[in-house]
Tab-separated table of C-alpha atoms in Angstrom:
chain	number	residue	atom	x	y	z
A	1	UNK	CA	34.756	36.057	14.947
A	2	UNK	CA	31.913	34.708	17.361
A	3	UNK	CA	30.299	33.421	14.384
A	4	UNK	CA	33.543	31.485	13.237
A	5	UNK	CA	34.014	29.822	16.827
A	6	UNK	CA	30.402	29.141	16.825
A	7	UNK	CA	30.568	27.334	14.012
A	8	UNK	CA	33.574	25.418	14.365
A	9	UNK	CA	32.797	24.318	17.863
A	10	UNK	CA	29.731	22.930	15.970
A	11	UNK	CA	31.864	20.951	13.652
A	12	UNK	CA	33.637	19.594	16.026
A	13	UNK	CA	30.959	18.550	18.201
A	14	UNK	CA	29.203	16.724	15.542
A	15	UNK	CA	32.541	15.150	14.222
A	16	UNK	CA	33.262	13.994	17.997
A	17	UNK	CA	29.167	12.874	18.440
A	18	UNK	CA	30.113	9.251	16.694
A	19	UNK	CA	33.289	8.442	19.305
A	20	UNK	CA	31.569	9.614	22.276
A	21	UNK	CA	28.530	7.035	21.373
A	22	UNK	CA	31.108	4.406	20.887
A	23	UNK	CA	33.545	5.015	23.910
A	24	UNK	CA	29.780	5.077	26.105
A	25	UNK	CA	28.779	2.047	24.025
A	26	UNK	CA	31.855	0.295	24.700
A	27	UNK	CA	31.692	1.086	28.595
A	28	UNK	CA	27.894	-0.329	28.177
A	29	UNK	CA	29.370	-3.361	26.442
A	30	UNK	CA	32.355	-4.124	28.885
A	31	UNK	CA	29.456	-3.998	32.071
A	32	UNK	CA	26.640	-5.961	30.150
A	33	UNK	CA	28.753	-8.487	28.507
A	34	UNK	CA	25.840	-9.299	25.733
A	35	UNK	CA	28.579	-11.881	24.209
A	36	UNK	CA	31.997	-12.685	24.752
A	37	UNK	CA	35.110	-13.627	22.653
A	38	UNK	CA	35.074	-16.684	20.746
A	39	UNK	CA	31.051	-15.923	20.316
A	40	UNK	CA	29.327	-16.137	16.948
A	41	UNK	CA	27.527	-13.612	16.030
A	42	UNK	CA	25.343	-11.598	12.975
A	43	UNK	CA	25.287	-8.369	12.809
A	44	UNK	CA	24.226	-6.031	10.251
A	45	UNK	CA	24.691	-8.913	7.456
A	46	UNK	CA	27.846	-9.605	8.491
A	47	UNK	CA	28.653	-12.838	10.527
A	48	UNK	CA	31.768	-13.922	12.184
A	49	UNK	CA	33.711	-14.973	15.656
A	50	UNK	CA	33.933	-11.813	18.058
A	51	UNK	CA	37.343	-11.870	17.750
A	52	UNK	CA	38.151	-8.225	20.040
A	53	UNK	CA	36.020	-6.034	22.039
A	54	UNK	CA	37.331	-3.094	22.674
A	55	UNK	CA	36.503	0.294	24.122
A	56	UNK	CA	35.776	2.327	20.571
A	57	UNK	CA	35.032	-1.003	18.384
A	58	UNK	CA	35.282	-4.499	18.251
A	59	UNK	CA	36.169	-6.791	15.226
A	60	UNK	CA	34.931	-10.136	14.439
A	61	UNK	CA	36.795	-13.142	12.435
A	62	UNK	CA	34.673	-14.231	9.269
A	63	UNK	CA	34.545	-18.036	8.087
A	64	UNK	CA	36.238	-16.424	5.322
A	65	UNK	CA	39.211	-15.476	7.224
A	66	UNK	CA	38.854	-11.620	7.088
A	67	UNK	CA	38.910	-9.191	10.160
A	68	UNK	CA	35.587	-6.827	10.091
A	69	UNK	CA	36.386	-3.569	12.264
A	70	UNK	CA	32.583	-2.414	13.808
A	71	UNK	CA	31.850	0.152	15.975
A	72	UNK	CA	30.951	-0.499	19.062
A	73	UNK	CA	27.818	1.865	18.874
A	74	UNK	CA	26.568	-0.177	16.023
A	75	UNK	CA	26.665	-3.382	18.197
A	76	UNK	CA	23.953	-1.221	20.971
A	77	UNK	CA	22.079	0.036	18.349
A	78	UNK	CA	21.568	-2.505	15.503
A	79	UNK	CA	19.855	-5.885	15.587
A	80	UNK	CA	22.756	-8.726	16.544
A	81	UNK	CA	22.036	-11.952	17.110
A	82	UNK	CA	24.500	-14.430	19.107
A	83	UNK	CA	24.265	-17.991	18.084
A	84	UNK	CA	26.912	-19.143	20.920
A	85	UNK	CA	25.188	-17.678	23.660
A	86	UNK	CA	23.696	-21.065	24.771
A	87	UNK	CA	25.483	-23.107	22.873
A	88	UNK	CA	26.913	-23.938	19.882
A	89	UNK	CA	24.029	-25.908	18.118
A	90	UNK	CA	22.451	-24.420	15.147
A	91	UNK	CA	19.503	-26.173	13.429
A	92	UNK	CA	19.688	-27.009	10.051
A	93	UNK	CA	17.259	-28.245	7.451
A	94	UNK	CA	17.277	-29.936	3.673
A	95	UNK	CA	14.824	-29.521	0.846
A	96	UNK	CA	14.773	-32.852	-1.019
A	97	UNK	CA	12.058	-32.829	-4.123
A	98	UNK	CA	11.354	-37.157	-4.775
A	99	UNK	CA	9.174	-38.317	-8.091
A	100	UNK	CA	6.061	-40.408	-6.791
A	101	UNK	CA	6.317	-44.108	-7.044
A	102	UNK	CA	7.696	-44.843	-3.491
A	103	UNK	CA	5.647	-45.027	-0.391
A	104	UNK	CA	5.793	-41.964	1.481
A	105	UNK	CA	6.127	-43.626	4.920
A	106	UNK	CA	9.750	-45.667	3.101
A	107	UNK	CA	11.302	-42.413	2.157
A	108	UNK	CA	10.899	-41.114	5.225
A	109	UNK	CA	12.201	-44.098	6.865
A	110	UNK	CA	15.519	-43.832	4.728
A	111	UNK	CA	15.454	-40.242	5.688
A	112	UNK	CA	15.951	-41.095	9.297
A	113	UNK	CA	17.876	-43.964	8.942
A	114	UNK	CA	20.762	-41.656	7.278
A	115	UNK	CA	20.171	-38.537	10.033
A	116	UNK	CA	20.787	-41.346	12.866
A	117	UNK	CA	23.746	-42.656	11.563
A	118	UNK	CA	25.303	-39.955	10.902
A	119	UNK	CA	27.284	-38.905	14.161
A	120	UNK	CA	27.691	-35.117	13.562
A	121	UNK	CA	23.658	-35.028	13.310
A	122	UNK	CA	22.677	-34.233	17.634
A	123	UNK	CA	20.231	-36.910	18.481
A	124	UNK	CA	18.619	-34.272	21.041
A	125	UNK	CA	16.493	-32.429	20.121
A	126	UNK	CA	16.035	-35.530	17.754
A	127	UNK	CA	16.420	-35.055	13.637
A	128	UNK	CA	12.489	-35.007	12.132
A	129	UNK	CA	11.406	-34.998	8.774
A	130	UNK	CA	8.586	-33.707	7.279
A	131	UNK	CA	6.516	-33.681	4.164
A	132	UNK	CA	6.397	-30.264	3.175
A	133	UNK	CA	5.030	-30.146	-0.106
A	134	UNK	CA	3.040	-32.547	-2.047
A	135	UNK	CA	3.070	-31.817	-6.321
A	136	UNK	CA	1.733	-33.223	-8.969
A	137	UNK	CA	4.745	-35.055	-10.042
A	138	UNK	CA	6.845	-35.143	-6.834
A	139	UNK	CA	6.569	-34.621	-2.589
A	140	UNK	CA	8.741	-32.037	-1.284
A	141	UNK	CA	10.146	-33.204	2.561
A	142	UNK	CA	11.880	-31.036	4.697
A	143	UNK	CA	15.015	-32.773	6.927
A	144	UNK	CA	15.545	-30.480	10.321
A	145	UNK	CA	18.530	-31.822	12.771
A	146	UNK	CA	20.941	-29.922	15.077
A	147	UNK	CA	24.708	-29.726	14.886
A	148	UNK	CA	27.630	-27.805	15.770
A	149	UNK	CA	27.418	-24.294	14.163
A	150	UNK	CA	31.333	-24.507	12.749
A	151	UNK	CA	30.518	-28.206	11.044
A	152	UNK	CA	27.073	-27.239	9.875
A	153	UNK	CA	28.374	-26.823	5.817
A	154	UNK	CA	30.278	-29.948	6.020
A	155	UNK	CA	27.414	-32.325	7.765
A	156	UNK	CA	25.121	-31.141	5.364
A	157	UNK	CA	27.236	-31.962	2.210
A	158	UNK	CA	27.788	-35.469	4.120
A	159	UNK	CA	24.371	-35.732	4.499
A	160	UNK	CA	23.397	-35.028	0.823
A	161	UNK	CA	25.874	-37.842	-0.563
A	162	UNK	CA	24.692	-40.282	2.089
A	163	UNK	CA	21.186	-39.766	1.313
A	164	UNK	CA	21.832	-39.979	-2.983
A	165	UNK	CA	23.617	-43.147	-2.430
A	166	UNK	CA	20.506	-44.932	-0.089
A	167	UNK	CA	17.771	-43.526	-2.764
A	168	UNK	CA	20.049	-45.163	-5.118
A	169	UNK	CA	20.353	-48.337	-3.677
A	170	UNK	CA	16.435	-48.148	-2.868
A	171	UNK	CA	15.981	-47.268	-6.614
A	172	UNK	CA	13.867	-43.861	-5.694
A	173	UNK	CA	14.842	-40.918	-8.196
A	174	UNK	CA	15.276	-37.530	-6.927
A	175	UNK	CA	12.955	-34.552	-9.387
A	176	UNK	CA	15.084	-32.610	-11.013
């Protein structure tokens, strides 16, 4: 009979080990506020609005619209990174590939040209771009700018078609 208790009062502890690290996890949370709701975070691959935190878990709101239910323990314990803790800027970059026959130094300048007129695109820190590669057939340049984290997708798809149609009108060709 000792041996029965024993072994269930084992079972139970190690079935109760999980709550009791997220109940004391969520008490560490609520006095430590690491982030707060409305926050974007990543956590364990998965990304999202803290949408909740409560005393056992917390959920998060992902730009696909679902709810993600995570343990509070696993927001002490695993690597999560907040990208509204400052602020809501995220940096951004583009890969563009261009076939030799332009000047460097004119690419470059069209490069800018778009970033700065383009009002979604922070002007501090200030937009660069770099020549990142250089081929036998093409240069490879690198665009980094700032914007808001929740228009990020959207400026860069602006960006893209702003920059085809100046190459165009410039008469530069992109590599495929």
């Amino acid at each position: 009979m000792t041996i029965i208790i024993g072994s269930l009062g084992v079972g139970i502890g190690l079935g109760l080990q999980s709550i009791v690290i997220n109940l004391v996890s969520g008490i560490i949370l609520a006095f430590e506020k690491p982030f707060k709701i409305g926050d974007f975070i990543d956590v364990s691959g998965e990304s999202g609005k803290i949408k909740e935190i409560g005393i056992r878990s917390s959920k998060i709101s992902t730009m696909d619209g679902a709810d993600i239910i995570i343990p509070n323990g696993d927001l002490l314990s695993k690597h999560v990174i907040n990208w509204t803790l400052r602020n809501s800027l995220k940096r951004s970059e583009l890969n563009l590939k261009i076939k030799y026959g332009s000047h460097l130094n004119d690419i470059i300048s069209i490069f800018n040209n778009v970033m700065e007129n383009n009002d979604q695109i922070e002007k501090y820190p200030k937009p660069e771009v770099l020549l990142h590669q250089f081929g036998s057939g093409s240069a490879e340049y690198k665009l980094l700018y700032w914007t808001h984290m929740e228009y990020a997708d959207s400026v860069k798809s602006k960006l893209i078609l702003s920059i085809d149609e100046e190459l165009r009108k410039a008469g530069i060709d992109l590599d495929a």
